[in-house]
Short mmCIF file of C-alpha atoms in Angstrom, two decimals:
data_model
loop_
_atom_site.label_atom_id
_atom_site.label_comp_id
_atom_site.label_asym_id
_atom_site.label_seq_id
_atom_site.Cartn_x
_atom_site.Cartn_y
_atom_site.Cartn_z
CA MET Z 2 -31.61 53.22 -65.02
CA VAL Z 3 -30.75 52.90 -61.37
CA PRO Z 4 -32.99 49.89 -60.72
CA THR Z 5 -31.67 48.20 -63.84
CA THR Z 6 -28.07 48.79 -62.78
CA MET Z 7 -28.77 47.50 -59.29
CA ALA Z 8 -30.46 44.43 -60.66
CA LEU Z 9 -27.52 43.75 -62.96
CA SER Z 10 -25.05 44.15 -60.11
CA SER Z 11 -27.16 41.90 -57.93
CA LYS Z 12 -27.31 39.30 -60.66
CA LYS Z 13 -23.57 39.57 -61.15
CA SER Z 14 -22.94 39.06 -57.45
CA GLU Z 15 -25.19 36.00 -57.48
CA ASP Z 16 -23.32 34.59 -60.47
CA SER Z 17 -20.00 35.18 -58.76
CA ALA Z 18 -21.31 33.53 -55.59
CA ALA Z 19 -22.45 30.52 -57.58
CA ALA Z 20 -19.07 30.27 -59.22
CA ALA Z 21 -17.35 30.49 -55.86
CA ALA Z 22 -19.64 27.82 -54.47
CA ALA Z 23 -18.77 25.54 -57.34
CA ALA Z 24 -15.07 26.12 -56.68
CA ASP Z 25 -15.31 25.72 -52.88
CA PRO Z 26 -18.38 23.88 -51.49
CA THR Z 27 -17.57 24.94 -47.96
CA THR Z 28 -18.37 28.60 -48.66
CA THR Z 29 -21.81 28.02 -50.17
CA THR Z 30 -23.79 28.84 -47.07
CA THR Z 31 -21.85 31.98 -46.24
CA THR Z 32 -22.08 33.40 -49.78
CA THR Z 33 -25.78 32.68 -50.10
CA THR Z 34 -26.52 34.35 -46.79
CA THR Z 35 -24.55 37.44 -47.76
CA THR Z 36 -26.30 37.74 -51.13
CA THR Z 37 -29.74 37.43 -49.62
CA THR Z 38 -28.98 40.00 -46.96
CA THR Z 39 -27.69 42.46 -49.57
CA THR Z 40 -30.76 42.11 -51.72
CA SER Z 41 -33.12 42.52 -48.81
CA SER Z 42 -31.31 45.62 -47.65
CA MET Z 43 -32.05 47.26 -50.99
CA GLY Z 44 -35.72 47.26 -50.25
CA THR Z 45 -37.32 43.81 -50.27
CA LEU Z 46 -38.18 43.09 -46.64
CA PRO Z 47 -39.82 39.76 -47.39
CA SER Z 48 -36.56 38.41 -48.78
CA MET Z 49 -34.80 39.50 -45.59
CA ALA Z 50 -37.32 37.67 -43.48
CA THR Z 51 -36.99 34.63 -45.64
CA SER Z 52 -33.21 34.61 -45.33
CA SER Z 53 -33.30 35.18 -41.61
CA MET Z 54 -35.94 32.53 -41.13
CA GLY Z 55 -34.02 30.10 -43.29
CA THR Z 56 -30.60 30.64 -41.77
CA LEU Z 57 -31.27 29.64 -38.14
CA PRO Z 58 -32.59 26.12 -38.58
CA SER Z 59 -29.97 25.18 -41.14
CA THR Z 60 -27.22 24.42 -38.57
CA SER Z 61 -27.28 20.67 -39.09
CA SER Z 62 -27.40 21.02 -42.83
CA THR Z 63 -24.53 23.49 -42.64
CA SER Z 64 -22.52 21.05 -40.53
CA SER Z 65 -23.23 18.24 -42.94
CA LYS Z 66 -22.18 20.44 -45.84
CA LYS Z 67 -19.01 21.49 -44.03
CA PHE Z 68 -17.96 17.93 -43.10
CA SER Z 69 -19.07 15.12 -45.33
CA ASP Z 70 -18.50 11.46 -44.53
CA HIS Z 71 -15.30 11.62 -46.54
CA HIS Z 72 -14.10 14.64 -44.53
CA LEU Z 73 -14.97 13.02 -41.19
CA ALA Z 74 -13.21 9.79 -42.09
CA ILE Z 75 -10.00 11.67 -42.86
CA LEU Z 76 -10.28 13.87 -39.76
CA LYS Z 77 -10.95 10.92 -37.43
CA GLU Z 78 -8.04 8.99 -38.88
CA CYS Z 79 -5.70 11.93 -38.32
CA TYR Z 80 -7.12 12.52 -34.83
CA GLY Z 81 -6.43 8.92 -33.88
CA GLU Z 82 -2.82 9.33 -34.95
CA ASN Z 83 -2.28 12.70 -33.24
CA PRO Z 84 -4.99 14.59 -31.29
CA ASN Z 85 -2.74 17.67 -31.01
CA PRO Z 86 -1.40 18.39 -34.51
CA THR Z 87 0.85 21.34 -35.22
CA ALA Z 88 -0.13 24.19 -37.53
CA LYS Z 89 1.88 22.60 -40.33
CA SER Z 90 0.12 19.27 -39.80
CA LEU Z 91 -3.27 21.00 -39.79
CA ARG Z 92 -2.52 22.59 -43.16
CA SER Z 93 -1.56 19.24 -44.66
CA ILE Z 94 -4.72 17.65 -43.21
CA ALA Z 95 -6.82 20.49 -44.63
CA ALA Z 96 -5.26 20.06 -48.06
CA ARG Z 97 -5.85 16.33 -47.93
CA ALA Z 98 -9.50 16.66 -46.86
CA GLY Z 99 -10.33 19.66 -49.03
CA LEU Z 100 -11.11 21.87 -46.03
CA THR Z 101 -9.73 25.11 -44.71
CA HIS Z 102 -7.06 25.33 -42.02
CA LEU Z 103 -9.49 26.99 -39.58
CA GLN Z 104 -12.15 24.32 -40.12
CA CYS Z 105 -9.67 21.56 -39.26
CA LYS Z 106 -8.41 23.48 -36.23
CA ALA Z 107 -11.94 24.03 -34.91
CA TRP Z 108 -12.85 20.36 -35.40
CA PHE Z 109 -9.75 19.15 -33.54
CA GLN Z 110 -10.38 21.59 -30.67
CA TYR Z 111 -13.96 20.39 -30.33
CA GLN Z 112 -12.88 16.74 -30.27
CA ARG Z 113 -10.28 17.40 -27.56
CA LYS Z 114 -12.82 19.25 -25.41
CA LYS Z 115 -15.33 16.44 -25.84
CA ARG Z 116 -12.74 13.80 -24.87
CA LYS Z 117 -11.66 15.80 -21.82
CA LYS Z 118 -15.28 16.16 -20.74
CA ASN Z 119 -15.83 12.40 -21.06
CA VAL Z 120 -12.69 11.67 -19.04
CA LEU Z 121 -13.76 14.05 -16.27
CA GLU Z 122 -17.24 12.54 -16.17
CA ASN Z 123 -15.82 9.01 -15.94
CA GLN Z 124 -13.37 10.03 -13.20
CA SER Z 125 -16.14 11.72 -11.24
CA GLU Z 126 -18.32 8.64 -11.51
CA SER Z 127 -15.43 6.42 -10.42
CA LEU Z 128 -14.67 8.77 -7.54
CA TYR Z 129 -18.27 8.69 -6.32
CA LYS Z 130 -18.26 4.89 -6.43
CA GLU Z 131 -15.00 4.70 -4.46
CA ILE Z 132 -16.26 7.21 -1.89
CA LYS Z 133 -19.41 5.14 -1.46
CA LEU Z 134 -17.32 2.00 -0.95
CA LEU Z 135 -15.08 3.78 1.56
CA VAL Z 136 -18.10 4.98 3.51
CA GLU Z 137 -19.48 1.43 3.58
CA ASP Z 138 -16.08 0.06 4.66
CA LEU Z 139 -15.88 2.69 7.38
CA GLY Z 140 -19.27 1.64 8.69
CA ARG Z 141 -18.25 -2.01 8.74
CA ALA Z 142 -14.97 -1.11 10.45
CA LYS Z 143 -16.87 0.73 13.17
CA GLU Z 144 -19.07 -2.31 13.68
CA ARG Z 145 -16.02 -4.60 13.91
CA ASN Z 146 -14.35 -2.28 16.40
CA ALA Z 147 -17.48 -2.21 18.51
CA ALA Z 148 -17.55 -6.01 18.46
CA LEU Z 149 -13.86 -6.20 19.39
CA LEU Z 150 -14.46 -3.93 22.37
CA THR Z 151 -17.32 -6.03 23.69
CA GLU Z 152 -16.47 -9.64 22.80
CA ASN Z 153 -14.19 -11.94 24.77
CA LYS Z 154 -14.77 -10.19 28.10
CA ALA Z 155 -12.68 -12.75 29.94
CA LEU Z 156 -9.62 -11.81 27.92
CA ARG Z 157 -10.23 -8.12 28.54
CA ARG Z 158 -10.50 -8.74 32.28
CA ASN Z 159 -7.16 -10.55 32.18
CA VAL Z 160 -5.54 -7.65 30.35
CA GLU Z 161 -6.85 -5.22 32.94
CA ASP Z 162 -5.46 -7.41 35.72
CA PHE Z 163 -2.08 -7.47 34.01
CA CYS Z 164 -1.93 -3.73 33.40
CA ASN Z 165 -3.62 -2.26 36.48
CA VAL Z 166 -1.64 -1.94 39.66
CA ALA Z 167 -3.34 -1.35 43.00
CA ASP Z 168 -2.26 -1.39 46.59
CA GLY Z 169 -3.47 -4.24 48.78
CA GLU Z 170 -5.15 -3.71 52.10
CA GLY Z 171 -2.72 -2.06 54.53
CA ALA Z 172 0.01 -1.61 51.87
CA ALA Z 173 1.79 1.71 51.51
CA GLU Z 174 0.79 3.78 48.50
CA GLU Z 175 3.46 4.47 45.90
CA GLU Z 176 3.27 7.04 43.15
CA GLU Z 177 4.04 5.07 39.99
CA PRO Z 178 2.86 5.48 36.39
CA THR Z 179 0.12 2.95 35.66
CA LEU Z 180 -0.99 1.46 32.36
CA GLY Z 181 -4.66 1.61 33.26
CA THR Z 182 -7.16 2.33 35.99
CA ALA Z 183 -6.12 1.19 39.47
CA ALA Z 184 -7.95 -1.86 40.80
CA LYS Z 185 -7.92 -3.86 44.00
CA ARG Z 186 -5.45 -6.75 43.97
CA PRO Z 187 -6.61 -10.00 45.59
CA ARG Z 188 -4.42 -11.28 48.41
CA THR Z 189 -3.17 -14.59 47.04
CA MET Z 190 0.28 -14.77 48.66
CA ALA Z 191 1.13 -17.93 50.54
CA ALA Z 192 1.11 -17.62 54.32
CA ASP Z 193 4.36 -19.48 54.82
CA ALA Z 194 6.29 -17.60 52.14
CA SER Z 195 9.56 -16.09 53.19
CA PRO Z 196 9.99 -12.30 52.95
CA GLY Z 197 12.60 -12.57 50.19
CA SER Z 198 10.91 -15.23 48.09
CA GLU Z 199 9.16 -14.61 44.74
CA GLN Z 200 5.77 -15.34 46.30
CA THR Z 201 6.01 -12.27 48.53
CA GLN Z 202 6.63 -9.92 45.59
CA ASP Z 203 3.77 -8.19 43.81
CA PRO Z 204 3.41 -10.08 40.48
CA LEU Z 205 1.27 -7.34 38.93
CA ALA Z 206 3.88 -4.70 39.70
CA ALA Z 207 6.59 -6.90 38.21
CA ILE Z 208 4.59 -7.42 35.02
CA LYS Z 209 3.89 -3.70 34.80
CA ALA Z 210 7.56 -2.85 35.17
CA ALA Z 211 8.48 -5.41 32.51
CA LEU Z 212 5.98 -3.90 30.09
CA LEU Z 213 7.21 -0.37 30.70
CA ARG Z 214 10.91 -1.01 30.40
CA PRO Z 215 12.49 -1.72 27.00
CA PRO Z 216 13.86 -5.17 26.20
CA ALA Z 217 17.24 -6.24 27.49
CA GLY Z 218 20.15 -4.65 25.68
CA ALA Z 219 17.94 -1.81 24.45
CA SER Z 220 19.55 0.84 22.30
CA SER Z 221 18.61 3.16 19.48
CA THR Z 222 18.27 0.09 17.26
CA VAL Z 223 15.42 -1.41 19.29
CA SER Z 224 11.83 -0.77 18.25
CA LYS Z 225 9.03 0.13 20.60
CA PRO Z 226 7.18 -2.85 22.10
CA LEU Z 227 3.56 -3.45 21.18
CA ASP Z 228 0.99 -1.77 23.41
CA VAL Z 229 -1.22 -4.26 25.23
CA ASN Z 230 -4.23 -1.94 25.26
CA ASN Z 231 -4.10 -1.16 21.53
CA VAL Z 232 -6.23 -3.51 19.42
CA ASP Z 233 -4.69 -2.25 16.16
CA VAL Z 234 -1.74 -4.65 16.13
CA SER Z 235 -1.13 -4.34 12.37
CA GLY Z 236 -1.11 -0.56 12.66
CA GLN Z 237 1.47 -0.70 15.46
CA ILE Z 238 3.67 -3.08 13.47
CA ALA Z 239 3.50 -0.77 10.45
CA SER Z 240 4.40 2.23 12.63
CA ASN Z 241 7.39 0.45 14.21
CA ALA Z 242 8.55 -0.78 10.81
CA GLY Z 243 8.29 2.78 9.48
CA ASP Z 244 10.62 4.01 12.24
CA HIS Z 245 13.10 1.27 11.39
CA VAL Z 246 12.94 2.07 7.66
CA LYS Z 247 13.83 5.70 8.37
CA ARG Z 248 16.68 4.64 10.66
CA ALA Z 249 17.85 2.05 8.13
CA SER Z 250 17.86 4.63 5.34
CA ARG Z 251 20.33 6.70 7.34
CA VAL Z 252 22.43 3.58 7.90
CA VAL Z 253 22.52 2.87 4.16
CA THR Z 254 23.67 6.45 3.58
CA ARG Z 255 26.51 5.93 6.07
CA VAL Z 256 27.52 2.71 4.33
CA LEU Z 257 27.55 4.42 0.94
CA GLN Z 258 29.78 7.11 2.41
CA GLY Z 259 32.35 4.46 3.33
CA GLU Z 260 31.39 3.52 6.91
CA GLY Z 261 31.38 -0.25 6.76
CA LYS Z 262 30.35 -1.28 10.29
CA ASN Z 263 28.90 0.12 13.48
CA THR Z 264 31.54 1.14 16.05
CA GLN Z 265 29.25 2.22 18.92
CA VAL Z 266 29.11 -0.37 21.69
CA GLN Z 267 25.65 0.65 22.90
CA ASP Z 268 24.18 0.14 19.40
CA ALA Z 269 25.67 -3.31 18.81
CA VAL Z 270 23.15 -6.15 18.43
CA LEU Z 271 24.42 -9.54 19.61
CA HIS Z 272 23.59 -12.47 17.30
CA SER Z 273 23.95 -16.11 18.27
CA GLN Z 274 25.44 -18.68 15.94
CA GLU Z 275 22.17 -20.65 15.96
CA ALA Z 276 20.26 -17.58 14.79
CA GLN Z 277 22.78 -17.00 12.03
CA GLN Z 278 22.38 -20.59 10.84
CA VAL Z 279 18.57 -20.32 10.81
CA ARG Z 280 18.82 -17.05 8.86
CA ALA Z 281 21.14 -18.68 6.34
CA VAL Z 282 18.61 -21.46 5.71
CA MET Z 283 15.73 -18.99 5.43
CA PHE Z 284 17.59 -16.65 3.08
CA GLN Z 285 18.68 -19.56 0.92
CA SER Z 286 15.08 -20.63 0.35
CA GLU Z 287 14.00 -17.00 -0.05
CA ASN Z 288 16.02 -16.48 -3.23
CA PRO Z 289 16.83 -19.87 -4.80
CA MET Z 290 19.39 -19.52 -7.60
CA ASP Z 291 18.90 -15.73 -7.41
CA ILE Z 292 15.52 -16.05 -9.17
CA ILE Z 293 13.95 -13.18 -7.23
CA THR Z 294 16.97 -10.95 -7.81
CA VAL Z 295 16.84 -11.53 -11.57
CA LEU Z 296 13.07 -10.92 -11.72
CA MET Z 297 13.32 -7.72 -9.68
CA LYS Z 298 16.17 -6.45 -11.88
CA SER Z 299 14.14 -7.13 -15.03
CA LEU Z 300 11.04 -5.43 -13.60
CA ASP Z 301 13.07 -2.41 -12.52
CA ASP Z 302 14.61 -2.05 -16.00
CA ILE Z 303 11.21 -2.18 -17.72
CA VAL Z 304 9.43 0.18 -15.31
CA GLY Z 305 12.26 2.71 -15.47
CA ASP Z 306 12.61 2.64 -19.28
CA LYS Z 307 11.63 6.11 -20.55
CA GLY Z 308 11.63 5.03 -24.20
CA LYS Z 309 8.65 2.66 -23.90
CA THR Z 310 4.98 3.47 -23.70
CA ALA Z 311 2.79 2.33 -20.81
CA GLN Z 312 1.13 -0.26 -23.03
CA GLN Z 313 4.48 -1.74 -24.04
CA LYS Z 314 5.59 -1.87 -20.41
CA GLU Z 315 2.38 -3.64 -19.34
CA GLN Z 316 2.87 -6.29 -22.02
CA GLU Z 317 6.45 -6.93 -20.90
CA VAL Z 318 5.90 -6.94 -17.12
CA GLY Z 319 2.95 -9.35 -17.31
CA PRO Z 320 4.97 -12.59 -17.67
CA LEU Z 321 7.54 -11.37 -15.13
CA LEU Z 322 4.84 -10.66 -12.54
CA ASP Z 323 3.33 -14.08 -13.12
CA SER Z 324 6.72 -15.72 -12.56
CA PHE Z 325 7.39 -13.63 -9.45
CA VAL Z 326 4.05 -14.47 -7.82
CA LYS Z 327 4.51 -18.20 -8.44
CA ALA Z 328 8.06 -18.08 -7.06
CA GLU Z 329 7.02 -16.02 -4.01
CA LEU Z 330 4.20 -18.42 -3.09
CA ALA Z 331 6.53 -21.41 -3.43
CA ILE Z 332 9.17 -19.65 -1.29
CA LYS Z 333 6.67 -18.97 1.49
CA ASP Z 334 5.65 -22.64 1.52
CA ALA Z 335 9.31 -23.69 1.75
CA GLN Z 336 10.01 -21.24 4.59
CA LEU Z 337 6.93 -22.40 6.49
CA SER Z 338 8.09 -26.00 6.17
CA THR Z 339 11.49 -25.00 7.59
CA ARG Z 340 9.88 -23.16 10.53
CA LYS Z 341 7.68 -26.15 11.31
CA LYS Z 342 10.68 -28.49 11.34
CA LEU Z 343 12.56 -26.15 13.66
CA ALA Z 344 9.55 -25.74 15.96
CA GLY Z 345 9.23 -29.52 16.23
CA GLN Z 346 12.76 -29.75 17.64
CA LEU Z 347 12.68 -26.81 20.07
CA PRO Z 348 11.00 -26.23 23.45
CA LEU Z 349 8.04 -23.90 23.67
CA LEU Z 350 9.84 -21.22 25.71
CA PRO Z 351 13.56 -20.41 25.97
CA ARG Z 352 15.42 -21.62 29.01
CA LYS Z 353 15.50 -19.27 31.96
CA ARG Z 354 18.49 -17.02 32.19
CA ASP Z 355 20.67 -17.56 35.26
CA PRO Z 356 20.92 -14.24 37.13
CA ALA Z 357 24.30 -15.31 38.51
CA ALA Z 358 25.79 -15.63 35.02
CA VAL Z 359 26.88 -12.01 34.83
CA LEU Z 360 29.70 -12.65 32.38
CA GLN Z 361 27.40 -14.45 29.95
CA PRO Z 362 26.03 -11.88 27.46
CA ASP Z 363 22.30 -11.60 26.87
CA LEU Z 364 21.91 -12.33 23.17
CA HIS Z 365 19.49 -10.05 21.35
CA VAL Z 366 19.07 -12.29 18.29
CA ARG Z 367 18.57 -15.96 19.03
CA SER Z 368 16.74 -19.09 17.96
CA GLU Z 369 16.26 -21.47 20.88
CA SER Z 370 12.51 -21.98 21.24
CA VAL Z 371 9.20 -22.10 19.40
CA MET Z 372 8.52 -18.58 20.66
CA CYS Z 373 11.74 -17.40 18.99
CA ILE Z 374 10.55 -18.83 15.68
CA PHE Z 375 7.06 -17.41 16.22
CA ASN Z 376 8.47 -13.91 16.84
CA MET Z 377 11.24 -14.23 14.20
CA SER Z 378 13.83 -13.58 16.92
CA TYR Z 379 16.48 -15.03 14.60
CA LEU Z 380 16.32 -11.76 12.59
CA GLY Z 381 17.78 -8.39 13.50
CA TYR Z 382 15.59 -5.73 15.06
CA ALA Z 383 14.94 -3.91 11.77
CA GLU Z 384 13.73 -6.84 9.68
CA ARG Z 385 12.02 -8.38 12.72
CA SER Z 386 9.87 -5.24 13.07
CA LEU Z 387 7.69 -6.58 10.22
CA CYS Z 388 6.93 -9.83 12.08
CA LEU Z 389 3.35 -10.99 12.53
CA MET Z 390 3.09 -14.54 13.91
CA GLY Z 391 6.18 -15.95 12.22
CA GLU Z 392 5.67 -14.19 8.88
CA ALA Z 393 6.16 -10.64 7.65
CA SER Z 394 3.05 -8.49 7.96
CA LEU Z 395 2.06 -7.79 4.36
CA TYR Z 396 0.05 -4.79 5.57
CA ALA Z 397 3.10 -3.22 7.22
CA LEU Z 398 5.26 -4.03 4.20
CA PHE Z 399 2.65 -2.56 1.84
CA VAL Z 400 2.45 0.66 3.89
CA GLN Z 401 6.23 1.14 3.63
CA ALA Z 402 6.16 0.36 -0.10
CA TYR Z 403 3.34 2.88 -0.60
CA ASP Z 404 5.39 5.62 1.08
CA LEU Z 405 8.46 4.72 -0.97
CA ILE Z 406 6.52 4.85 -4.26
CA ASN Z 407 5.15 8.27 -3.35
CA LEU Z 408 8.68 9.53 -2.75
CA GLU Z 409 9.86 8.29 -6.14
CA GLU Z 410 6.92 9.42 -8.29
CA PRO Z 411 3.40 10.73 -7.53
CA ILE Z 412 0.62 8.18 -7.93
CA PRO Z 413 -2.51 8.98 -10.01
CA PHE Z 414 -5.70 9.45 -8.03
CA ASP Z 415 -7.47 6.37 -9.40
CA GLN Z 416 -4.51 4.18 -8.43
CA ILE Z 417 -4.41 5.75 -4.96
CA MET Z 418 -8.02 4.67 -4.43
CA LEU Z 419 -7.20 1.12 -5.54
CA MET Z 420 -4.23 0.96 -3.18
CA HIS Z 421 -6.27 2.27 -0.24
CA LYS Z 422 -8.95 -0.36 -0.83
CA PHE Z 423 -6.35 -3.12 -1.07
CA ARG Z 424 -4.58 -1.88 2.06
CA GLU Z 425 -7.78 -1.92 4.12
CA ASP Z 426 -8.54 -5.48 2.98
CA LEU Z 427 -5.09 -6.56 4.15
CA LYS Z 428 -5.58 -4.91 7.52
CA LYS Z 429 -8.97 -6.56 7.97
CA GLN Z 430 -7.52 -10.03 7.37
CA GLU Z 431 -4.60 -9.49 9.75
CA THR Z 432 -6.90 -8.07 12.44
CA GLU Z 433 -9.05 -11.19 12.23
CA LEU Z 434 -5.91 -13.32 12.53
CA VAL Z 435 -4.80 -11.50 15.70
CA CYS Z 436 -8.28 -11.75 17.20
CA LYS Z 437 -8.35 -15.49 16.52
CA PHE Z 438 -4.97 -15.89 18.21
CA GLU Z 439 -5.95 -13.95 21.34
CA VAL Z 440 -9.23 -15.82 21.71
CA GLY Z 441 -7.58 -19.20 21.17
CA PHE Z 442 -4.64 -18.62 23.54
CA HIS Z 443 -6.45 -16.34 26.06
CA LEU Z 444 -3.40 -14.12 25.84
CA PRO Z 445 -2.75 -10.66 24.38
CA TYR Z 446 -0.54 -10.86 21.31
CA ALA Z 447 1.75 -8.18 22.75
CA PHE Z 448 2.69 -10.54 25.61
CA VAL Z 449 4.09 -13.11 23.19
CA GLU Z 450 6.55 -10.55 21.85
CA ARG Z 451 7.88 -10.02 25.40
CA HIS Z 452 8.20 -13.71 26.26
CA ARG Z 453 11.83 -13.29 27.38
CA ASP Z 454 10.97 -10.88 30.20
CA ALA Z 455 10.94 -12.91 33.40
CA SER Z 456 7.65 -11.52 34.72
CA VAL Z 457 5.79 -11.86 31.44
CA ARG Z 458 7.35 -15.26 30.82
CA SER Z 459 5.99 -16.65 34.10
CA HIS Z 460 2.47 -15.56 33.21
CA VAL Z 461 2.73 -16.82 29.62
CA GLU Z 462 3.98 -20.12 30.98
CA SER Z 463 1.06 -20.43 33.39
CA VAL Z 464 -1.53 -19.53 30.75
CA LEU Z 465 -0.12 -21.95 28.19
CA ALA Z 466 0.16 -24.70 30.81
CA THR Z 467 -3.59 -24.52 31.51
CA SER Z 468 -4.43 -24.93 27.83
CA ALA Z 469 -6.16 -28.20 27.03
CA GLU Z 470 -4.58 -28.41 23.56
CA ASP Z 471 -1.02 -28.87 22.39
CA THR Z 472 0.40 -25.36 22.54
CA SER Z 473 3.24 -26.03 20.10
CA ALA Z 474 0.75 -27.39 17.57
CA LEU Z 475 -1.41 -24.30 18.04
CA MET Z 476 1.63 -22.09 17.46
CA ILE Z 477 2.43 -23.91 14.23
CA GLU Z 478 -1.20 -23.67 13.12
CA THR Z 479 -1.13 -19.93 13.80
CA MET Z 480 2.03 -19.53 11.71
CA GLU Z 481 0.30 -21.41 8.89
CA GLY Z 482 -2.58 -18.91 9.08
CA ALA Z 483 -0.16 -15.97 8.88
CA VAL Z 484 1.54 -17.43 5.80
CA LYS Z 485 -1.86 -18.02 4.21
CA VAL Z 486 -2.83 -14.36 4.73
CA TYR Z 487 0.47 -13.24 3.19
CA LYS Z 488 0.09 -15.50 0.15
CA GLU Z 489 -3.52 -14.47 -0.45
CA GLY Z 490 -2.51 -10.81 -0.26
CA ILE Z 491 0.26 -11.26 -2.84
CA ALA Z 492 -2.13 -13.09 -5.18
CA LYS Z 493 -4.85 -10.42 -4.82
CA CYS Z 494 -2.33 -7.65 -5.46
CA TYR Z 495 -1.38 -9.36 -8.72
CA GLU Z 496 -4.99 -10.02 -9.75
CA LYS Z 497 -6.71 -6.75 -8.81
CA LEU Z 498 -4.15 -4.01 -9.39
CA PRO Z 499 -2.91 -2.77 -12.80
CA PRO Z 500 0.28 -4.53 -13.98
CA LEU Z 501 2.54 -1.48 -13.83
CA LEU Z 502 1.28 -0.47 -10.38
CA CYS Z 503 1.65 -4.05 -9.15
CA ALA Z 504 5.22 -4.13 -10.46
CA ARG Z 505 6.05 -0.88 -8.65
CA ILE Z 506 4.58 -2.26 -5.40
CA PHE Z 507 6.57 -5.51 -5.57
CA LEU Z 508 9.74 -3.56 -6.40
CA ALA Z 509 9.18 -1.21 -3.45
CA MET Z 510 8.56 -4.13 -1.07
CA HIS Z 511 11.78 -5.76 -2.22
CA LYS Z 512 13.71 -2.52 -1.65
CA VAL Z 513 12.22 -2.08 1.84
CA LYS Z 514 13.32 -5.58 2.88
CA GLN Z 515 16.80 -4.96 1.46
CA ILE Z 516 17.11 -1.67 3.37
CA LEU Z 517 16.05 -3.29 6.67
CA ARG Z 518 18.39 -6.24 6.13
CA ALA Z 519 21.31 -3.92 5.38
CA SER Z 520 20.65 -2.04 8.62
CA ASP Z 521 20.69 -5.28 10.62
CA GLY Z 522 23.97 -6.29 9.02
CA PHE Z 523 25.47 -2.92 9.95
CA TYR Z 524 24.71 -3.38 13.68
CA GLN Z 525 25.27 -7.16 13.83
CA LEU Z 526 27.87 -8.53 16.24
CA LEU Z 527 28.25 -12.32 16.15
CA VAL Z 528 28.84 -14.01 19.52
CA LYS Z 529 30.65 -17.36 19.32
#
């Protein structure tokens, strides 16, 4: 009786399992496994072995039974709409697909993990590629630096002569700070020179003193002069511009608090009327009919709109970026044409200042020579700090924009790598431009910035006078090269960087220039 009863109960359980399987296909495997295990436990070991041997390899078949093509189509469609559904959404998806709530939840979790793994793998691969590129760029940079240190030995000897001060034979030793290693000075003074004449003075000592002291009218608004011994001119310009941006930010805060104009005499910056007129012409061509202002306002509104997705923003900023780049390139051409016309009407160097004219103020901002145009001396100290051969250094401007973007919102890692690569390309181009200038003029670029100092001026004048070519034409050609580097950098930024990132960079650059210009206006004092 017992075996018969057990057989009947076993048969009944199998029938119930079959009925359940017919009602819910997803439970077929589980029910069958349970039935087989129960039967084997009652005494048939072979059936147990069969069930255990048949359960392990049936994973794929189980998966296919759990999720048919119809199930997967529904799940993938729902996953594309929302990868992170709520519990309520999961229940509706399960009812729609004919699955259980837990099955849908497990499938969605697996898909999210798989996507995250793919993203991490792609980021790691991208990171390794960028690191490899950075290592290669570092190697090339070291090679370029080594070449810069060894090439043009004549120029380097001149720089050492300018910066090193040594006592002549029989001269008394003086303890003075030197810019380099002391060297013997050749005795080139005229025999019939009077004791008080310029020929009897030490020209090297005068040049050294001019390089060490700040420019005339120096105050807290004046930036540090470029170091003659530092080959990283673009880096120095970016550093000086960064100091001015910080100072200008404080000025803007004072203006917003109601302080309209500087009242400290020592901080006043004297502007000539000629410089103001040149600035007016430049600014007029910089923003014709307020085109740049309108474009920047539109870009700012789109980038700052929280109600739009990144894809929508990219579609909207694309045409605006295209218009901005075209307008910016045309503006730079117009400004270059204006500079060339001005340079054709001005002398190479400003007229010498009469030491007896004590009552005549020494103007800090002026436009009276080709050198003034070349050094953008018609601008205030803050905006002028970006100058590189008559044009703003795009590398220095990009560095300030990068810092400003980081303050507003953190930048994703992949975009940081793109910006670093772009920044190094800019620096490489500007370094080559400076090297070409120094080789062509046989003159350190830092000397050109100090052309108004009497001692430096005399040497610059003598070097330029010995040049076989037209110096003014060379200056204009150099300014054309600087504008070309700027325009190529703007175009590459638009072509190589993502649209939203490019828009943020252009916006930040525009804000930096506005901040510097506002600071100059705060300290400006017009001299009639």
